[in-house]
Short mmCIF file of C-alpha atoms in Angstrom, two decimals:
data_model
loop_
_atom_site.label_atom_id
_atom_site.label_comp_id
_atom_site.label_asym_id
_atom_site.label_seq_id
_atom_site.Cartn_x
_atom_site.Cartn_y
_atom_site.Cartn_z
CA MET A 23 116.11 -154.78 5.87
CA SER A 24 114.71 -151.57 4.40
CA LEU A 25 116.87 -148.50 4.96
CA THR A 26 115.93 -145.08 5.99
CA PRO A 27 116.99 -142.20 3.99
CA ASP A 28 119.78 -141.33 6.25
CA GLU A 29 121.11 -144.93 6.07
CA TRP A 30 120.92 -144.77 2.15
CA SER A 31 122.73 -141.48 2.38
CA ALA A 32 125.38 -143.01 4.56
CA LEU A 33 125.95 -146.13 2.08
CA ARG A 34 125.96 -144.04 -1.04
CA LEU A 35 128.62 -141.66 0.62
CA SER A 36 130.82 -144.57 1.65
CA LEU A 37 130.70 -145.95 -1.84
CA LEU A 38 131.68 -142.58 -3.23
CA VAL A 39 134.41 -141.79 -0.62
CA ALA A 40 136.00 -145.35 -0.94
CA SER A 41 135.88 -145.04 -4.87
CA VAL A 42 137.48 -141.73 -4.88
CA ALA A 43 140.08 -142.70 -2.18
CA THR A 44 141.12 -145.78 -4.21
CA LEU A 45 141.25 -144.21 -7.62
CA GLY A 46 143.13 -141.15 -6.44
CA SER A 47 145.51 -143.39 -4.60
CA LEU A 48 146.14 -145.59 -7.64
CA ILE A 49 148.87 -143.78 -9.46
CA PRO A 50 150.80 -142.62 -6.44
CA GLY A 51 150.62 -146.03 -5.18
CA LEU A 52 152.00 -147.54 -8.30
CA ALA A 53 154.90 -145.06 -8.27
CA VAL A 54 155.73 -145.45 -4.63
CA ALA A 55 155.51 -149.31 -4.93
CA TYR A 56 157.61 -149.48 -8.05
CA LEU A 57 160.30 -147.08 -6.51
CA LEU A 58 160.38 -149.26 -3.33
CA ALA A 59 160.45 -152.49 -5.12
CA ARG A 60 163.22 -151.52 -7.85
CA LYS A 61 165.35 -148.61 -6.73
CA ALA A 62 167.98 -148.20 -4.52
CA PHE A 63 168.22 -144.48 -2.99
CA ARG A 64 169.15 -142.54 -0.06
CA GLY A 65 166.32 -142.13 2.18
CA ARG A 66 164.52 -145.47 1.05
CA ALA A 67 163.96 -146.68 4.50
CA LEU A 68 162.46 -143.36 5.39
CA LEU A 69 160.09 -143.30 2.71
CA ASP A 70 159.07 -146.93 3.47
CA GLY A 71 158.56 -145.68 6.97
CA LEU A 72 156.40 -142.86 6.07
CA VAL A 73 154.26 -144.95 3.76
CA HIS A 74 153.43 -147.60 6.55
CA LEU A 75 153.17 -144.97 9.32
CA PRO A 76 149.29 -144.80 9.23
CA LEU A 77 149.32 -148.59 9.96
CA VAL A 78 150.93 -148.13 13.38
CA LEU A 79 149.64 -144.68 14.40
CA PRO A 80 146.35 -144.56 16.20
CA PRO A 81 143.76 -143.40 13.56
CA VAL A 82 142.81 -140.43 15.72
CA VAL A 83 146.33 -139.07 15.39
CA THR A 84 146.34 -139.67 11.81
CA GLY A 85 143.02 -137.61 11.58
CA TYR A 86 144.29 -134.96 13.72
CA LEU A 87 147.46 -134.32 11.73
CA LEU A 88 145.36 -134.18 8.61
CA LEU A 89 143.29 -131.43 10.45
CA LEU A 90 146.54 -129.61 11.13
CA ALA A 91 147.69 -129.96 7.46
CA PHE A 92 144.53 -129.48 5.55
CA GLY A 93 142.00 -127.59 7.88
CA ARG A 94 141.14 -124.26 6.72
CA ARG A 95 143.92 -122.76 8.83
CA GLY A 96 146.22 -125.65 8.41
CA TRP A 97 149.73 -125.78 7.12
CA PHE A 98 148.45 -126.36 3.62
CA GLY A 99 144.67 -125.95 3.85
CA ALA A 100 144.69 -122.11 4.23
CA ALA A 101 146.35 -121.87 0.75
CA LEU A 102 143.94 -124.55 -0.86
CA ALA A 103 140.96 -122.88 0.76
CA GLU A 104 141.99 -119.61 -1.18
CA VAL A 105 141.56 -121.42 -4.44
CA GLY A 106 138.41 -123.15 -3.64
CA ILE A 107 139.69 -126.68 -2.34
CA VAL A 108 138.49 -127.31 1.02
CA PHE A 109 138.87 -130.76 2.81
CA SER A 110 137.98 -130.26 6.38
CA PHE A 111 134.27 -131.14 7.32
CA ARG A 112 133.50 -132.08 3.65
CA TRP A 113 133.15 -135.51 1.79
CA THR A 114 136.37 -134.66 -0.09
CA GLY A 115 138.23 -134.70 3.33
CA ALA A 116 136.63 -138.18 4.17
CA ALA A 117 138.16 -139.39 0.71
CA LEU A 118 141.54 -137.99 1.65
CA ALA A 119 141.30 -139.52 5.15
CA CYS A 120 140.41 -142.95 3.72
CA ALA A 121 143.12 -142.73 1.07
CA VAL A 122 145.84 -142.00 3.56
CA MET A 123 144.70 -144.92 5.71
CA GLY A 124 144.39 -147.39 2.81
CA PHE A 125 147.60 -146.26 1.08
CA PRO A 126 150.01 -148.56 3.13
CA LEU A 127 147.91 -151.71 2.19
CA MET A 128 147.80 -150.73 -1.42
CA VAL A 129 151.46 -150.03 -1.62
CA ARG A 130 152.52 -153.20 0.11
CA ALA A 131 150.49 -155.49 -2.19
CA MET A 132 151.82 -153.71 -5.25
CA ARG A 133 155.48 -153.74 -3.96
CA LEU A 134 155.18 -157.44 -3.40
CA SER A 135 153.82 -158.07 -6.75
CA PHE A 136 156.47 -155.79 -8.41
CA GLU A 137 159.23 -157.73 -6.45
CA ALA A 138 157.93 -161.07 -7.72
CA VAL A 139 158.64 -160.11 -11.48
CA ASP A 140 161.62 -161.44 -12.76
CA PRO A 141 163.89 -158.80 -13.77
CA ARG A 142 165.62 -160.97 -16.47
CA LEU A 143 162.20 -160.46 -18.55
CA GLU A 144 162.60 -156.73 -18.27
CA GLN A 145 166.24 -156.84 -19.23
CA ALA A 146 165.43 -159.13 -22.28
CA ALA A 147 162.88 -156.55 -23.43
CA GLY A 148 165.31 -153.86 -22.97
CA THR A 149 168.00 -155.38 -24.91
CA LEU A 150 165.50 -155.77 -27.77
CA GLY A 151 165.44 -151.92 -27.90
CA ALA A 152 162.36 -151.27 -25.73
CA ALA A 153 162.33 -147.96 -23.91
CA PRO A 154 162.20 -148.13 -19.93
CA ALA A 155 158.63 -146.72 -20.00
CA LEU A 156 157.47 -149.28 -22.69
CA VAL A 157 159.04 -152.21 -20.69
CA PHE A 158 157.18 -151.02 -17.78
CA LEU A 159 153.81 -150.87 -19.65
CA VAL A 160 154.11 -153.88 -21.62
CA VAL A 161 156.22 -156.53 -19.22
CA THR A 162 156.29 -155.33 -15.68
CA LEU A 163 152.56 -153.85 -15.36
CA PRO A 164 150.79 -156.91 -16.84
CA LEU A 165 152.89 -159.17 -14.75
CA ALA A 166 152.12 -157.42 -11.64
CA LEU A 167 148.43 -157.02 -12.43
CA PRO A 168 147.11 -159.32 -9.92
CA GLY A 169 148.88 -157.59 -7.04
CA ILE A 170 147.82 -154.41 -8.14
CA LEU A 171 144.23 -155.36 -8.35
CA ALA A 172 144.60 -156.87 -4.81
CA GLY A 173 146.10 -153.60 -3.54
CA ALA A 174 143.33 -151.40 -5.11
CA VAL A 175 140.64 -153.75 -3.59
CA LEU A 176 142.29 -153.75 -0.07
CA ALA A 177 142.44 -150.00 -0.12
CA PHE A 178 138.76 -149.92 -1.08
CA ALA A 179 137.71 -152.17 1.60
CA LYS A 180 139.86 -150.22 4.18
CA ALA A 181 138.04 -147.09 3.06
CA MET A 182 134.61 -148.53 3.59
CA GLY A 183 135.55 -149.42 7.10
CA GLU A 184 137.66 -146.27 8.07
CA PHE A 185 136.36 -144.48 11.23
CA GLY A 186 138.85 -142.96 13.52
CA ALA A 187 140.73 -140.69 10.92
CA THR A 188 137.68 -139.69 9.34
CA ILE A 189 135.49 -138.59 12.18
CA THR A 190 138.63 -136.77 13.66
CA PHE A 191 139.25 -134.89 10.42
CA VAL A 192 135.70 -134.44 8.98
CA SER A 193 133.55 -135.12 12.04
CA ASN A 194 130.11 -136.91 11.51
CA ILE A 195 127.72 -134.63 9.59
CA PRO A 196 124.62 -136.49 8.04
CA GLY A 197 124.61 -136.15 4.36
CA GLU A 198 127.94 -134.65 4.21
CA THR A 199 130.44 -136.66 5.88
CA GLN A 200 128.72 -139.42 7.59
CA THR A 201 129.88 -142.70 6.35
CA LEU A 202 128.68 -146.23 7.01
CA PRO A 203 130.98 -146.44 10.25
CA SER A 204 130.07 -143.08 11.63
CA ALA A 205 126.51 -143.89 10.99
CA ILE A 206 126.66 -147.20 13.06
CA TYR A 207 128.47 -145.45 15.74
CA THR A 208 125.74 -142.98 16.03
CA LEU A 209 122.97 -145.34 15.92
CA THR A 210 124.51 -147.47 18.82
CA GLN A 211 124.55 -144.20 20.78
CA VAL A 212 120.71 -143.41 20.45
CA PRO A 213 117.84 -145.44 21.99
CA GLY A 214 116.36 -147.81 19.52
CA GLY A 215 118.95 -147.58 16.99
CA GLU A 216 120.31 -151.13 17.43
CA ALA A 217 118.18 -152.29 14.52
CA GLY A 218 119.37 -149.64 12.16
CA ALA A 219 123.09 -150.28 13.40
CA LEU A 220 122.60 -154.23 12.63
CA ARG A 221 121.38 -153.35 9.07
CA LEU A 222 124.33 -151.07 8.21
CA THR A 223 126.65 -153.59 9.89
CA LEU A 224 125.57 -156.38 7.60
CA ILE A 225 125.51 -154.11 4.53
CA SER A 226 129.32 -153.12 5.32
CA VAL A 227 130.18 -156.89 5.79
CA ALA A 228 128.45 -157.68 2.53
CA VAL A 229 130.26 -154.80 0.28
CA SER A 230 133.82 -155.61 1.86
CA MET A 231 133.16 -159.43 1.25
CA ALA A 232 131.94 -158.62 -2.35
CA ALA A 233 135.03 -156.38 -2.92
CA LEU A 234 137.34 -159.20 -1.78
CA LEU A 235 135.63 -161.89 -3.86
CA ALA A 236 135.74 -159.47 -6.79
CA SER A 237 139.36 -158.94 -6.18
CA GLU A 238 140.12 -162.68 -6.21
CA TRP A 239 138.25 -163.27 -9.39
CA LEU A 240 139.76 -160.49 -11.20
CA ALA A 241 143.41 -161.73 -10.01
CA HIS A 242 142.56 -165.18 -11.01
CA ARG A 243 141.55 -164.07 -14.67
CA ALA A 244 144.81 -162.02 -14.72
CA ARG A 245 146.93 -164.98 -13.73
CA ARG A 246 145.07 -167.34 -16.48
CA ARG A 247 145.60 -164.59 -19.11
CA LEU A 248 149.18 -164.33 -18.29
CA ALA A 249 149.70 -168.11 -18.23
CA ALA A 250 147.93 -168.64 -21.54
#
């Protein structure tokens, strides 16, 4: 099971990309999930549809749209490149693609968790003089914590396995954008690469399973703390 330097590079890059994608999505995911769970506004259905669009679009289409938007000559990419922010064919672009693909899963888990919080508890805190921001931090957020953790880990696991959008947006450059799925795909295309592909597949399964088990453990601890 010893990995080659290229395989180690793909593993490290996958962990980096998945971590950055998850952390970068966390605050926007919380905001959008709370908005969809608790607020009624014009365009709510449209926002909900846009959030979940990456789940139903082919990943290659999502990657191509990211290339159109954030490529060096894209709608936003040209302006960003002028200030030194480049996504296309960089690992940061892989993180962006993984964040977009994992965002619906994160938001959905968080939204369900916010909807499960009894509004009467928030109203009770409000009647005691707590400001809305304080109610959210002290009442809503702790009660929704198991779903928030689950959403974050689902997004991380999705980022670890993302392939279509990533390879379309940032290509498959060893040491720069080649994540585990891209490395597995490359190894299956070369003679004698089956052993390496199997090694990386087993590692990918192990990392994803460890993330899911960690999510369940953290959520269990959060539920026990709230019940105490």
